[in-house]
C-alpha atoms as a printed R data frame, in Angstrom:
    type eleno elety resid chain resno       x       y       z
1   ATOM     1    CA   MET     A     1 206.180 -21.616 -75.392
2   ATOM     2    CA   SER     A     2 204.587 -24.859 -76.568
3   ATOM     3    CA   SER     A     3 201.998 -26.525 -74.316
4   ATOM     4    CA   PRO     A     4 202.900 -29.905 -72.761
5   ATOM     5    CA   ASN     A     5 201.657 -33.039 -74.593
6   ATOM     6    CA   PRO     A     6 198.378 -34.364 -73.118
7   ATOM     7    CA   PRO     A     7 198.619 -37.719 -71.358
8   ATOM     8    CA   ALA     A     8 198.295 -40.730 -73.541
9   ATOM     9    CA   ARG     A     9 194.900 -42.562 -73.252
10  ATOM    10    CA   TRP     A    10 193.836 -46.160 -73.110
11  ATOM    11    CA   THR     A    11 190.804 -46.684 -75.295
12  ATOM    12    CA   LEU     A    12 187.841 -49.052 -75.551
13  ATOM    13    CA   ALA     A    13 184.959 -48.944 -78.057
14  ATOM    14    CA   TYR     A    14 181.830 -50.298 -76.313
15  ATOM    15    CA   ASP     A    15 178.132 -50.029 -77.088
16  ATOM    16    CA   GLY     A    16 178.663 -47.292 -79.601
17  ATOM    17    CA   GLN     A    17 180.795 -45.280 -77.132
18  ATOM    18    CA   ARG     A    18 184.440 -44.376 -77.122
19  ATOM    19    CA   ILE     A    19 185.658 -44.928 -73.528
20  ATOM    20    CA   GLU     A    20 189.141 -43.518 -72.678
21  ATOM    21    CA   LEU     A    21 191.301 -43.517 -69.606
22  ATOM    22    CA   GLU     A    22 194.263 -41.296 -68.888
23  ATOM    23    CA   SER     A    23 196.537 -41.221 -65.789
24  ATOM    24    CA   THR     A    24 198.877 -38.636 -64.457
25  ATOM    25    CA   THR     A    25 201.193 -38.366 -61.422
26  ATOM    26    CA   ALA     A    26 200.121 -35.901 -58.843
27  ATOM    27    CA   GLY     A    27 202.541 -35.388 -55.941
28  ATOM    28    CA   LEU     A    28 203.307 -38.912 -54.657
29  ATOM    29    CA   GLY     A    29 200.228 -40.413 -56.149
30  ATOM    30    CA   THR     A    30 198.448 -41.148 -59.474
31  ATOM    31    CA   VAL     A    31 195.166 -39.615 -60.619
32  ATOM    32    CA   SER     A    32 193.117 -41.427 -63.259
33  ATOM    33    CA   ARG     A    33 190.395 -39.885 -65.398
34  ATOM    34    CA   LEU     A    34 187.677 -41.570 -67.379
35  ATOM    35    CA   PHE     A    35 186.140 -40.126 -70.500
36  ATOM    36    CA   VAL     A    36 183.135 -41.188 -72.529
37  ATOM    37    CA   ASP     A    37 182.869 -39.779 -75.964
38  ATOM    38    CA   GLY     A    38 185.387 -37.036 -74.954
39  ATOM    39    CA   GLU     A    39 183.554 -35.971 -71.814
40  ATOM    40    CA   GLN     A    40 185.132 -36.657 -68.399
41  ATOM    41    CA   VAL     A    41 182.799 -38.783 -66.270
42  ATOM    42    CA   ASP     A    42 184.927 -39.793 -63.339
43  ATOM    43    CA   GLU     A    43 188.253 -39.029 -61.627
44  ATOM    44    CA   GLN     A    44 189.878 -41.142 -58.940
45  ATOM    45    CA   ARG     A    45 193.271 -41.171 -56.998
46  ATOM    46    CA   ALA     A    46 194.992 -44.529 -57.004
47  ATOM    47    CA   LYS     A    47 194.870 -46.555 -53.792
48  ATOM    48    CA   GLY     A    48 198.164 -48.437 -53.706
49  ATOM    49    CA   ASP     A    49 198.663 -49.801 -57.169
50  ATOM    50    CA   ARG     A    50 194.971 -49.818 -58.129
51  ATOM    51    CA   ALA     A    51 192.081 -47.484 -59.041
52  ATOM    52    CA   THR     A    52 188.424 -48.091 -59.902
53  ATOM    53    CA   LEU     A    53 186.306 -45.680 -61.990
54  ATOM    54    CA   THR     A    54 182.817 -45.957 -63.410
55  ATOM    55    CA   GLY     A    55 181.002 -44.481 -66.451
56  ATOM    56    CA   GLY     A    56 179.410 -45.472 -69.758
57  ATOM    57    CA   GLY     A    57 177.820 -48.582 -68.338
58  ATOM    58    CA   VAL     A    58 181.073 -50.158 -67.183
59  ATOM    59    CA   THR     A    59 183.375 -50.293 -64.215
60  ATOM    60    CA   VAL     A    60 187.062 -49.694 -65.018
61  ATOM    61    CA   ARG     A    61 189.718 -51.410 -63.088
62  ATOM    62    CA   VAL     A    62 193.261 -49.974 -63.434
63  ATOM    63    CA   ARG     A    63 196.540 -51.437 -62.159
64  ATOM    64    CA   PHE     A    64 199.703 -49.364 -62.028
65  ATOM    65    CA   THR     A    65 203.428 -50.036 -62.107
66  ATOM    66    CA   TRP     A    66 205.568 -48.963 -59.208
67  ATOM    67    CA   LEU     A    67 206.496 -45.920 -61.229
68  ATOM    68    CA   GLY     A    68 202.863 -44.966 -61.586
69  ATOM    69    CA   GLY     A    69 202.358 -45.931 -65.197
70  ATOM    70    CA   VAL     A    70 199.271 -47.958 -66.252
71  ATOM    71    CA   ARG     A    71 200.010 -51.698 -66.208
72  ATOM    72    CA   GLU     A    72 196.495 -52.944 -67.105
73  ATOM    73    CA   CYS     A    73 193.157 -51.391 -67.823
74  ATOM    74    CA   ILE     A    74 190.107 -53.552 -67.710
75  ATOM    75    CA   ALA     A    75 186.355 -52.731 -68.229
76  ATOM    76    CA   VAL     A    76 183.899 -54.824 -66.269
77  ATOM    77    CA   LEU     A    77 180.459 -54.736 -67.845
78  ATOM    78    CA   ASP     A    78 177.449 -53.981 -65.745
79  ATOM    79    CA   ALA     A    79 175.713 -57.441 -65.340
80  ATOM    80    CA   ALA     A    80 172.077 -58.239 -64.334
81  ATOM    81    CA   GLU     A    81 171.620 -59.855 -60.951
82  ATOM    82    CA   GLY     A    82 172.649 -63.445 -61.015
83  ATOM    83    CA   GLU     A    83 174.819 -63.115 -64.116
84  ATOM    84    CA   GLN     A    84 178.537 -63.343 -64.246
85  ATOM    85    CA   ALA     A    85 180.506 -60.154 -65.090
86  ATOM    86    CA   VAL     A    86 182.249 -59.856 -68.421
87  ATOM    87    CA   GLU     A    87 185.649 -58.303 -68.853
88  ATOM    88    CA   LEU     A    88 187.029 -56.371 -71.809
89  ATOM    89    CA   ALA     A    89 190.602 -55.005 -72.110
90  ATOM    90    CA   PHE     A    90 191.376 -51.424 -73.096
91  ATOM    91    CA   SER     A    91 193.881 -50.863 -75.893
92  ATOM    92    CA   PRO     A    92 197.098 -49.231 -74.787
93  ATOM    93    CA   PRO     A    93 198.284 -45.982 -76.426
94  ATOM    94    CA   ALA     A    94 199.766 -46.368 -79.811
95  ATOM    95    CA   GLY     A    95 203.623 -46.736 -79.822
96  ATOM    96    CA   SER     A    96 203.747 -47.165 -76.025
97  ATOM    97    CA   ARG     A    97 205.760 -49.842 -74.190
98  ATOM    98    CA   ALA     A    98 202.432 -51.275 -72.984
99  ATOM    99    CA   GLU     A    99 201.315 -51.689 -76.692
100 ATOM   100    CA   LYS     A   100 204.425 -53.718 -77.402
101 ATOM   101    CA   LEU     A   101 203.874 -55.899 -74.294
102 ATOM   102    CA   GLU     A   102 200.200 -56.326 -75.291
103 ATOM   103    CA   ALA     A   103 201.310 -57.436 -78.729
104 ATOM   104    CA   LEU     A   104 203.635 -59.982 -77.142
105 ATOM   105    CA   ALA     A   105 200.817 -61.186 -74.805
106 ATOM   106    CA   ARG     A   106 198.400 -61.528 -77.699
107 ATOM   107    CA   GLU     A   107 200.852 -63.382 -80.005
108 ATOM   108    CA   ARG     A   108 202.718 -65.458 -77.474
109 ATOM   109    CA   PRO     A   109 200.624 -65.523 -74.276
110 ATOM   110    CA   ALA     A   110 202.515 -68.323 -72.639
111 ATOM   111    CA   LEU     A   111 205.867 -66.649 -73.087
112 ATOM   112    CA   TYR     A   112 204.450 -63.371 -71.792
113 ATOM   113    CA   ALA     A   113 202.914 -64.957 -68.636
114 ATOM   114    CA   SER     A   114 206.092 -66.941 -68.035
115 ATOM   115    CA   ARG     A   115 207.686 -63.849 -66.653
116 ATOM   116    CA   HIS     A   116 206.119 -64.629 -63.316
117 ATOM   117    CA   VAL     A   117 208.059 -67.902 -63.181
118 ATOM   118    CA   ALA     A   118 211.203 -66.169 -64.272
119 ATOM   119    CA   ILE     A   119 210.828 -63.548 -61.538
120 ATOM   120    CA   ALA     A   120 210.191 -66.226 -58.888
121 ATOM   121    CA   ALA     A   121 213.254 -68.216 -60.047
122 ATOM   122    CA   GLY     A   122 215.388 -65.049 -60.109
123 ATOM   123    CA   LYS     A   123 214.391 -64.260 -56.525
124 ATOM   124    CA   LEU     A   124 215.182 -67.814 -55.488
125 ATOM   125    CA   LEU     A   125 218.614 -67.627 -57.076
126 ATOM   126    CA   PHE     A   126 219.319 -64.293 -55.531
127 ATOM   127    CA   GLY     A   127 218.281 -65.571 -52.091
128 ATOM   128    CA   VAL     A   128 220.555 -68.637 -52.449
129 ATOM   129    CA   LEU     A   129 223.587 -67.045 -54.071
130 ATOM   130    CA   GLY     A   130 223.362 -63.280 -53.754
131 ATOM   131    CA   ILE     A   131 222.527 -62.740 -50.075
132 ATOM   132    CA   GLY     A   132 224.909 -65.564 -48.910
133 ATOM   133    CA   ALA     A   133 227.785 -64.130 -50.986
134 ATOM   134    CA   LEU     A   134 227.041 -60.582 -49.902
135 ATOM   135    CA   LEU     A   135 227.032 -61.564 -46.206
136 ATOM   136    CA   GLY     A   136 230.059 -63.570 -46.559
137 ATOM   137    CA   LEU     A   137 231.877 -60.650 -48.068
138 ATOM   138    CA   LEU     A   138 230.660 -57.890 -45.671
139 ATOM   139    CA   LEU     A   139 230.393 -59.489 -42.304
140 ATOM   140    CA   PRO     A   140 234.058 -60.090 -41.800
141 ATOM   141    CA   ARG     A   141 234.769 -56.493 -42.724
142 ATOM   142    CA   ILE     A   142 232.302 -54.912 -40.160
143 ATOM   143    CA   PRO     A   143 234.036 -53.870 -36.876
144 ATOM   144    CA   PHE     A   144 231.265 -54.895 -34.442
145 ATOM   145    CA   PRO     A   145 231.781 -53.211 -31.102
146 ATOM   146    CA   SER     A   146 232.307 -55.409 -28.064
147 ATOM   147    CA   ILE     A   147 229.496 -54.703 -25.630
148 ATOM   148    CA   PRO     A   148 229.644 -56.277 -22.221
149 ATOM   149    CA   SER     A   149 226.364 -57.913 -21.342
150 ATOM   150    CA   PRO     A   150 225.076 -57.263 -17.762
151 ATOM   151    CA   ASP     A   151 225.004 -60.287 -15.457
152 ATOM   152    CA   VAL     A   152 221.396 -60.375 -14.282
153 ATOM   153    CA   ASP     A   153 220.344 -62.966 -11.801
154 ATOM   154    CA   VAL     A   154 216.575 -63.106 -11.530
155 ATOM   155    CA   ASP     A   155 214.867 -65.717  -9.414
156 ATOM   156    CA   LEU     A   156 211.891 -66.623 -11.574
157 ATOM   157    CA   PRO     A   157 209.057 -68.683  -9.976
158 ATOM   158    CA   SER     A   158 208.615 -72.209 -11.180
159 ATOM   159    CA   ILE     A   159 205.250 -72.756 -12.875
160 ATOM   160    CA   PRO     A   160 204.141 -76.321 -13.353
161 ATOM   161    CA   LEU     A   161 203.031 -77.041 -16.855
162 ATOM   162    CA   PRO     A   162 200.362 -79.621 -17.765
163 ATOM   163    CA   SER     A   163 201.641 -82.841 -19.243
164 ATOM   164    CA   ILE     A   164 199.723 -83.666 -22.401
165 ATOM   165    CA   ASP     A   165 200.323 -87.069 -23.929
166 ATOM   166    CA   LEU     A   166 200.335 -86.348 -27.666
167 ATOM   167    CA   PRO     A   167 200.395 -89.220 -30.143
168 ATOM   168    CA   ASP     A   168 203.712 -89.773 -31.902
169 ATOM   169    CA   VAL     A   169 203.046 -89.185 -35.569
170 ATOM   170    CA   THR     A   170 205.867 -90.127 -38.010
171 ATOM   171    CA   LEU     A   171 205.490 -88.758 -41.581
172 ATOM   172    CA   PRO     A   172 206.677 -90.781 -44.527
173 ATOM   173    CA   GLY     A   173 210.158 -89.947 -45.690
174 ATOM   174    CA   TRP     A   174 208.989 -88.586 -49.054
175 ATOM   175    CA   VAL     A   175 206.491 -86.199 -47.303
176 ATOM   176    CA   GLU     A   176 209.263 -84.901 -44.946
177 ATOM   177    CA   ALA     A   177 211.449 -84.317 -48.052
178 ATOM   178    CA   ILE     A   178 208.766 -82.330 -49.805
179 ATOM   179    CA   LEU     A   179 207.897 -80.256 -46.720
180 ATOM   180    CA   SER     A   180 211.675 -79.599 -46.006
181 ATOM   181    CA   THR     A   181 212.241 -78.169 -49.532
182 ATOM   182    CA   ALA     A   182 208.968 -76.222 -49.848
183 ATOM   183    CA   LYS     A   183 210.708 -72.865 -49.496
184 ATOM   184    CA   TRP     A   184 212.593 -73.618 -52.769
185 ATOM   185    CA   TRP     A   185 209.789 -74.925 -54.975
186 ATOM   186    CA   ALA     A   186 206.603 -73.323 -53.546
187 ATOM   187    CA   PRO     A   187 207.265 -69.803 -55.006
188 ATOM   188    CA   ILE     A   188 207.819 -71.338 -58.441
189 ATOM   189    CA   VAL     A   189 204.651 -73.372 -58.245
190 ATOM   190    CA   VAL     A   190 202.624 -70.345 -57.206
191 ATOM   191    CA   ALA     A   191 204.217 -68.356 -60.141
192 ATOM   192    CA   ILE     A   192 203.128 -71.097 -62.504
193 ATOM   193    CA   VAL     A   193 199.544 -70.987 -61.176
194 ATOM   194    CA   ILE     A   194 199.538 -67.168 -61.577
195 ATOM   195    CA   ALA     A   195 200.923 -67.409 -65.183
196 ATOM   196    CA   ALA     A   196 198.266 -70.066 -66.123
197 ATOM   197    CA   GLY     A   197 195.532 -67.889 -64.785
198 ATOM   198    CA   GLU     A   198 196.841 -64.855 -66.626
199 ATOM   199    CA   VAL     A   199 196.895 -66.770 -69.935
200 ATOM   200    CA   GLU     A   200 193.338 -67.901 -69.397
201 ATOM   201    CA   LYS     A   201 192.092 -64.308 -68.583
202 ATOM   202    CA   ARG     A   202 193.709 -62.893 -71.662
203 ATOM   203    CA   ARG     A   203 192.317 -65.656 -73.828
204 ATOM   204    CA   ARG     A   204 188.859 -64.926 -72.467
205 ATOM   205    CA   ARG     A   205 189.217 -61.189 -72.962
206 ATOM   206    CA   GLN     A   206 190.424 -61.622 -76.553
207 ATOM   207    CA   GLU     A   207 187.425 -64.001 -77.185
208 ATOM   208    CA   ASN     A   208 185.057 -61.424 -75.830
209 ATOM   209    CA   ALA     A   209 186.539 -58.829 -78.113
210 ATOM   210    CA   ARG     A   210 186.129 -61.053 -81.065
211 ATOM   211    CA   ARG     A   211 182.527 -61.992 -80.243
212 ATOM   212    CA   ARG     A   212 181.642 -58.410 -79.606
213 ATOM   213    CA   HIS     A   213 183.053 -57.454 -83.082
214 ATOM   214    CA   ASP     A   214 180.999 -60.279 -84.639
215 ATOM   215    CA   GLY     A   215 177.809 -59.160 -82.823
216 ATOM   216    CA   GLN     A   216 177.722 -62.207 -80.538
217 ATOM   217    CA   ASP     A   217 177.192 -62.339 -76.782
218 ATOM   218    CA   PRO     A   218 180.437 -62.378 -74.803
219 ATOM   219    CA   VAL     A   219 181.437 -65.278 -72.583
220 ATOM   220    CA   ASP     A   220 181.296 -64.658 -68.874
221 ATOM   221    CA   ALA     A   221 184.089 -65.175 -66.233
222 ATOM   222    CA   ASP     A   222 183.432 -68.895 -66.055
223 ATOM   223    CA   GLY     A   223 183.112 -69.434 -69.731
């Protein structure tokens, strides 16, 4: 009987070391293991969709998909007091779906990050069209029972409330229009902000990888 294939590993070459991360499902959770030059240095069980491991002079932050696969693996370099942390991205396993997504993010970062906007817009359309149509179809077909409500006559005491004279503030019409429609456009605006931040993070990590390859100092989180 052939032995099962070992878990695929995310890899990072740093400071003359080969740092690798592998994750496997264990019961209802996910367990991640960190290796430096082939030796395991840490093992952690995911907390929610995240895990943090340390070894080889770096802190490794891992994010998982809802199925337990690795979504993102980032090394945060140990920084001296008062200095900003530097992030480096691990390389996904060769031939994996994550590698294809990474190639898309590297070659067309704006298109890759725009998925946040597409998801937000999809949720909005589903909320406007899908739920309304579903309720309109199902509610008339549900035989709700007729339950008589009891006639309860409770003599509640009358409690005098203080009278506070608040100023009458009238908002401009354009402000009221914006606020009244916020539930429609706010999720998309948030998604655009998230997408822009993701593009900038990936640009900085790619720049750090290039500078490290050229023997230059990396840029920090504010660079």
